[in-house]
PDB file of C-alpha atoms in Angstrom:
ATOM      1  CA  UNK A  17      45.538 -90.074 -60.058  1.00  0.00           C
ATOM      2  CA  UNK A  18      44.363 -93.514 -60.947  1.00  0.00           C
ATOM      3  CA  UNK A  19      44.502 -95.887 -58.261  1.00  0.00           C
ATOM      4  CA  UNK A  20      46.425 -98.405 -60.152  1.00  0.00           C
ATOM      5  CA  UNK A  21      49.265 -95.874 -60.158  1.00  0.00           C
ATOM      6  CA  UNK A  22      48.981 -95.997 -56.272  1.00  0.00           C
ATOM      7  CA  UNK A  23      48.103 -99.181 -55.137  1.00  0.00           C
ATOM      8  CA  UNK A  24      50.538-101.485 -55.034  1.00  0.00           C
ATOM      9  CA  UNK A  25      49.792-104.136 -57.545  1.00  0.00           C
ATOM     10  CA  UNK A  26      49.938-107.855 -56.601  1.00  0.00           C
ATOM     11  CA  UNK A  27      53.029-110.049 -58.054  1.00  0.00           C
ATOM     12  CA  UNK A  28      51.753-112.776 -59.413  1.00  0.00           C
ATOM     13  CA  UNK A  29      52.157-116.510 -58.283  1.00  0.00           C
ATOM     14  CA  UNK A  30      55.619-118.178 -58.601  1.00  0.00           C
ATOM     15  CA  UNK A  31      56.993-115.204 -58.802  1.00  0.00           C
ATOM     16  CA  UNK A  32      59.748-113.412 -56.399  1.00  0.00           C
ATOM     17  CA  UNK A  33      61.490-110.208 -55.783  1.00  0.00           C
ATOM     18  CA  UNK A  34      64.459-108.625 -53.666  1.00  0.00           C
ATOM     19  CA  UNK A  35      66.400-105.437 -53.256  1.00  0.00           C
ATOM     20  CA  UNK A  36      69.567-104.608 -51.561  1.00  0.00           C
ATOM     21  CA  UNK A  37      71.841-101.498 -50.916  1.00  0.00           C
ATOM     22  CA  UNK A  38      75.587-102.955 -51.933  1.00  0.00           C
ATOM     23  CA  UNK A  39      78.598-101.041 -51.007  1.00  0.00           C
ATOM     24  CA  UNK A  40      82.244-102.707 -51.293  1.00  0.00           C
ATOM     25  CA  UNK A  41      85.804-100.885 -50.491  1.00  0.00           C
ATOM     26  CA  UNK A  42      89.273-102.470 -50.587  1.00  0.00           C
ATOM     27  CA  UNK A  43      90.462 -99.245 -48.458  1.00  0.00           C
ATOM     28  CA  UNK A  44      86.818 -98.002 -46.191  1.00  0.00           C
ATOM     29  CA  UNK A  45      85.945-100.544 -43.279  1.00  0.00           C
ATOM     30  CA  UNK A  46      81.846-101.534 -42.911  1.00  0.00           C
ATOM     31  CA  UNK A  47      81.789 -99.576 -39.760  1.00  0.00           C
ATOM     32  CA  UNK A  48      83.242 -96.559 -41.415  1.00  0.00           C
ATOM     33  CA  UNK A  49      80.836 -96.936 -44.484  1.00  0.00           C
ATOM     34  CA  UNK A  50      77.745 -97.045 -41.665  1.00  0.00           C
ATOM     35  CA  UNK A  51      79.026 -94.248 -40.167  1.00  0.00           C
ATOM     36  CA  UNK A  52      79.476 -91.886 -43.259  1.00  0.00           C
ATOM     37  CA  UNK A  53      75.808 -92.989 -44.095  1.00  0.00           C
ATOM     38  CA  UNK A  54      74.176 -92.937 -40.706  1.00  0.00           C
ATOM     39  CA  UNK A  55      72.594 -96.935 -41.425  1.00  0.00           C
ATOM     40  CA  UNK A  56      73.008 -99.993 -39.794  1.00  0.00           C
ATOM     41  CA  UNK A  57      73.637-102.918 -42.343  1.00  0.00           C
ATOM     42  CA  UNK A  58      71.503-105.890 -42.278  1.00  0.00           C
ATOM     43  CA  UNK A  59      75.052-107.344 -43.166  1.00  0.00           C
ATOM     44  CA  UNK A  60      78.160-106.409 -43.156  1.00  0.00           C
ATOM     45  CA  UNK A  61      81.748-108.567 -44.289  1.00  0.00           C
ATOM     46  CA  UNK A  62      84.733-107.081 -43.902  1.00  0.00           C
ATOM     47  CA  UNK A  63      87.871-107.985 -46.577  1.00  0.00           C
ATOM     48  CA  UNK A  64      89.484-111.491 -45.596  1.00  0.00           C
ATOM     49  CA  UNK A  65      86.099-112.439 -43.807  1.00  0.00           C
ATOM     50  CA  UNK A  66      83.587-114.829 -44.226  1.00  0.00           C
ATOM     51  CA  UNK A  67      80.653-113.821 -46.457  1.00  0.00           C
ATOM     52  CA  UNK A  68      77.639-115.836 -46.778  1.00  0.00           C
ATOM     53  CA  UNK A  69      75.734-115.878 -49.857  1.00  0.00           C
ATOM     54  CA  UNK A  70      71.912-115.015 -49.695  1.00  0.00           C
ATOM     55  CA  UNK A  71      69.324-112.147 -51.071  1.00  0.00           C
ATOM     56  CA  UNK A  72      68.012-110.732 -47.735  1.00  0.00           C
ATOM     57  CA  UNK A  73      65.107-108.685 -47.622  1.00  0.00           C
ATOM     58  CA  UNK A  74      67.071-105.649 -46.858  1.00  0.00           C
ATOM     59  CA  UNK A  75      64.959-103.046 -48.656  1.00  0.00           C
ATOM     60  CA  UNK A  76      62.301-103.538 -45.704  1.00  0.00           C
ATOM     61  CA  UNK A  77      59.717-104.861 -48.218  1.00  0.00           C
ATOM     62  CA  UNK A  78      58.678-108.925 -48.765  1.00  0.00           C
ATOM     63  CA  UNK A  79      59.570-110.701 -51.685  1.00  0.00           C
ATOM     64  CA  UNK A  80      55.908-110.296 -52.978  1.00  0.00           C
ATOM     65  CA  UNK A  81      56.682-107.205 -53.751  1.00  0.00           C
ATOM     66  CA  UNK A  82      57.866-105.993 -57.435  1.00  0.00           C
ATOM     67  CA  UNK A  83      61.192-105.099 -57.948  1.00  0.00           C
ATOM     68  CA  UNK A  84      60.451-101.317 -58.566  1.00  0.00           C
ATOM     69  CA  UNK A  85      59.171-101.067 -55.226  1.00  0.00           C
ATOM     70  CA  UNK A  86      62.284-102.313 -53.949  1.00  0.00           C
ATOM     71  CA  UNK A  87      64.033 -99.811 -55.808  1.00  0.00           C
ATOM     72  CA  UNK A  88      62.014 -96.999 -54.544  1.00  0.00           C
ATOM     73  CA  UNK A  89      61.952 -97.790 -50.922  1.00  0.00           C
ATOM     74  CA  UNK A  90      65.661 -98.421 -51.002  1.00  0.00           C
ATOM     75  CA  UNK A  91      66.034 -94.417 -53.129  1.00  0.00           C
ATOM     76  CA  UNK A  92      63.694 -92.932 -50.096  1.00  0.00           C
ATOM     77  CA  UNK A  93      66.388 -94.990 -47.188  1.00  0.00           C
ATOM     78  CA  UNK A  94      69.244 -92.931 -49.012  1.00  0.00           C
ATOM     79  CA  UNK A  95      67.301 -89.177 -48.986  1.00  0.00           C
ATOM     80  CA  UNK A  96      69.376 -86.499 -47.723  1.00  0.00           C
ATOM     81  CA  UNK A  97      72.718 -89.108 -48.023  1.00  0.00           C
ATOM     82  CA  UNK A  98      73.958 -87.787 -51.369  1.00  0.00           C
ATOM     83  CA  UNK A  99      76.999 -86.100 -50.277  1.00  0.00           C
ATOM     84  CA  UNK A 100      77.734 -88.799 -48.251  1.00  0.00           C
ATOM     85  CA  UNK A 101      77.084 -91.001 -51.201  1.00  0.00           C
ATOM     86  CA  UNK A 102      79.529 -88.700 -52.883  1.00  0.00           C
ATOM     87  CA  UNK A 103      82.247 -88.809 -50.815  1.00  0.00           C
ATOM     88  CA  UNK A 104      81.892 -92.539 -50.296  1.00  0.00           C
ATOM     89  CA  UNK A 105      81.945 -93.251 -54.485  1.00  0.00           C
ATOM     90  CA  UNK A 106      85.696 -92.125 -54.145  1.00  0.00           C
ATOM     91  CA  UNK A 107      87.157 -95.456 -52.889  1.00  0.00           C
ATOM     92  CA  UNK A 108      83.482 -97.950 -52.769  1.00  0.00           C
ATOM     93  CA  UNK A 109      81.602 -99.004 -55.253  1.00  0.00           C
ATOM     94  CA  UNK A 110      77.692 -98.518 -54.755  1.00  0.00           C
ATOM     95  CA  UNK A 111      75.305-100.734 -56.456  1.00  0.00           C
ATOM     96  CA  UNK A 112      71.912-101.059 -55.958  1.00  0.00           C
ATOM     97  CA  UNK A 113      70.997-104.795 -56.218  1.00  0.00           C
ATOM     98  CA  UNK A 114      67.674-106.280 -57.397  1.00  0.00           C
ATOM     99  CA  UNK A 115      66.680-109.705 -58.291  1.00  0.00           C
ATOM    100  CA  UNK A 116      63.754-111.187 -59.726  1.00  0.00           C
ATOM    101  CA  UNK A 117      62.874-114.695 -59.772  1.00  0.00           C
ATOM    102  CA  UNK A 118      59.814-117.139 -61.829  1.00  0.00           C
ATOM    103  CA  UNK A 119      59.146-120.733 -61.406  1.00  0.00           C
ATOM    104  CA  UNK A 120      58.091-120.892 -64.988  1.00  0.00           C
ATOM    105  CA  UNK A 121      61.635-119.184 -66.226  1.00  0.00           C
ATOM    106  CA  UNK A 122      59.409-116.047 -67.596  1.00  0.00           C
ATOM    107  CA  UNK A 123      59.211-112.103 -65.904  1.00  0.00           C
ATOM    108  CA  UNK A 124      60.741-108.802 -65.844  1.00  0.00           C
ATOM    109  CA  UNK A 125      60.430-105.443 -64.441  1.00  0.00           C
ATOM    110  CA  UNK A 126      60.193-102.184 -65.353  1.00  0.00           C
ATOM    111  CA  UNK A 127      62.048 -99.077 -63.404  1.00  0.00           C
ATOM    112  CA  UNK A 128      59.896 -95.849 -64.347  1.00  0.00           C
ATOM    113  CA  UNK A 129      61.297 -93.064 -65.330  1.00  0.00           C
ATOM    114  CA  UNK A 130      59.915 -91.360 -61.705  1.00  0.00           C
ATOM    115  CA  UNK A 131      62.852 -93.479 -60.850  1.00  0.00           C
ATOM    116  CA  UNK A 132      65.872 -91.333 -61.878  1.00  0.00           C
ATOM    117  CA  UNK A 133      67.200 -90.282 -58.384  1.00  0.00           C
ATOM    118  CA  UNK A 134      69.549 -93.573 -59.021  1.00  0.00           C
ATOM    119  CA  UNK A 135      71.229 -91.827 -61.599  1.00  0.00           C
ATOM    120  CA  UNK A 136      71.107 -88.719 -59.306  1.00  0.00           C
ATOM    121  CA  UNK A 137      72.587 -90.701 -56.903  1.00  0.00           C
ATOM    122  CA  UNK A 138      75.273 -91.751 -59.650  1.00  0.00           C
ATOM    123  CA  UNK A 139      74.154 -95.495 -57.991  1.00  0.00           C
ATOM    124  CA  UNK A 140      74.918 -98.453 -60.716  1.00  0.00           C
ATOM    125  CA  UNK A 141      71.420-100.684 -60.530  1.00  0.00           C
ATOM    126  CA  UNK A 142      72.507-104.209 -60.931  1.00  0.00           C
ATOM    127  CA  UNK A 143      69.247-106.728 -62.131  1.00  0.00           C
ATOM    128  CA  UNK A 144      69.993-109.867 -61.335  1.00  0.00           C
ATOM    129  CA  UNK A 145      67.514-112.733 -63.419  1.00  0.00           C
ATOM    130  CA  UNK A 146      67.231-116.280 -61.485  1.00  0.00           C
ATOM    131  CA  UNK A 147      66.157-119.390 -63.545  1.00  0.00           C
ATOM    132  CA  UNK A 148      63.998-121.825 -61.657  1.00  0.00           C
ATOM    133  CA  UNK A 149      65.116-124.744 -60.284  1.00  0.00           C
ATOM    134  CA  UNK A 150      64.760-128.197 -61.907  1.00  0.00           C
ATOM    135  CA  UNK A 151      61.623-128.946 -59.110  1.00  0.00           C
ATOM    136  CA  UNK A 152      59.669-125.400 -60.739  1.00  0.00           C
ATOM    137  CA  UNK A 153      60.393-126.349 -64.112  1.00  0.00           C
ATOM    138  CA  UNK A 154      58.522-130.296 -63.162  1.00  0.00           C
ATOM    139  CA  UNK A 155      56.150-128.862 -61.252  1.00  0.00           C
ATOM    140  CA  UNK A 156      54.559-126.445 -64.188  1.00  0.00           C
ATOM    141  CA  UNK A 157      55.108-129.250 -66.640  1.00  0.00           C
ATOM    142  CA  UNK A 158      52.333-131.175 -64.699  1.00  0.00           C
TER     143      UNK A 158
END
């Protein structure tokens, strides 16, 4: 196999990345949704409660790392979970969260087709784009 397949290619300056497990229920408490899925939460915000806003590193990896990767690493946390998964899609809604971000406005992703245990999972991928901020956009301009 060519190595470029299996060495993890470097993101490239200015560039960011995150991934995240989301699971919300009107009806299923956090500590029952850990339970079902045998995983602690990084987080966890229970209905009425006070959630903070943020992109933690919850898939494990750094932010230098492409979303993809996320993606993957977050598939291999949920292997042998799919029943639970199952059960859980009933009253939850699963989403699995990644976010990319360039200080020149510019990037993407792509999710390879080795990446179809999402749909296995029946897990909606959510890919959220961030703009830079007024300081990246004057600091490339220079």
């Amino acid at each position: 196999m060519p190595d470029e397949l299996t060495t993890p290619r470097p993101m490239p300056d200015g560039k960011w990345s995150a991934g995240s497990l989301r699971i919300t229920s009107r009806t299923i408490s956090a500590a029952e949704i850990s339970e079902a899925l045998g995983i602690d939460p990084h987080d966890k915000f229970e209905q009425g409660g006070l959630a903070i806003p943020g992109n933690p590193e919850r898939s494990g990896l750094g932010s230098d790392r492409w979303p993809e990767e996320h993606a993957a690493a977050l598939i291999r946390l949920l292997e042998g979970r799919h029943e639970a998964l199952g059960r859980l899609a009933v009253d939850c809604e699963v989403e699995l969260l990644l976010g990319f971000g360039s200080e020149n406005g510019q990037g993407g992703c792509v999710l390879p087709a080795d990446l179809r245990e999402v749909g296995l999972l029946g897990i909606d991928v959510v890919l959220d784009l961030y703009r830079p901020t007024l300081d990246d956009v004057s600091s490339t301009a220079e």
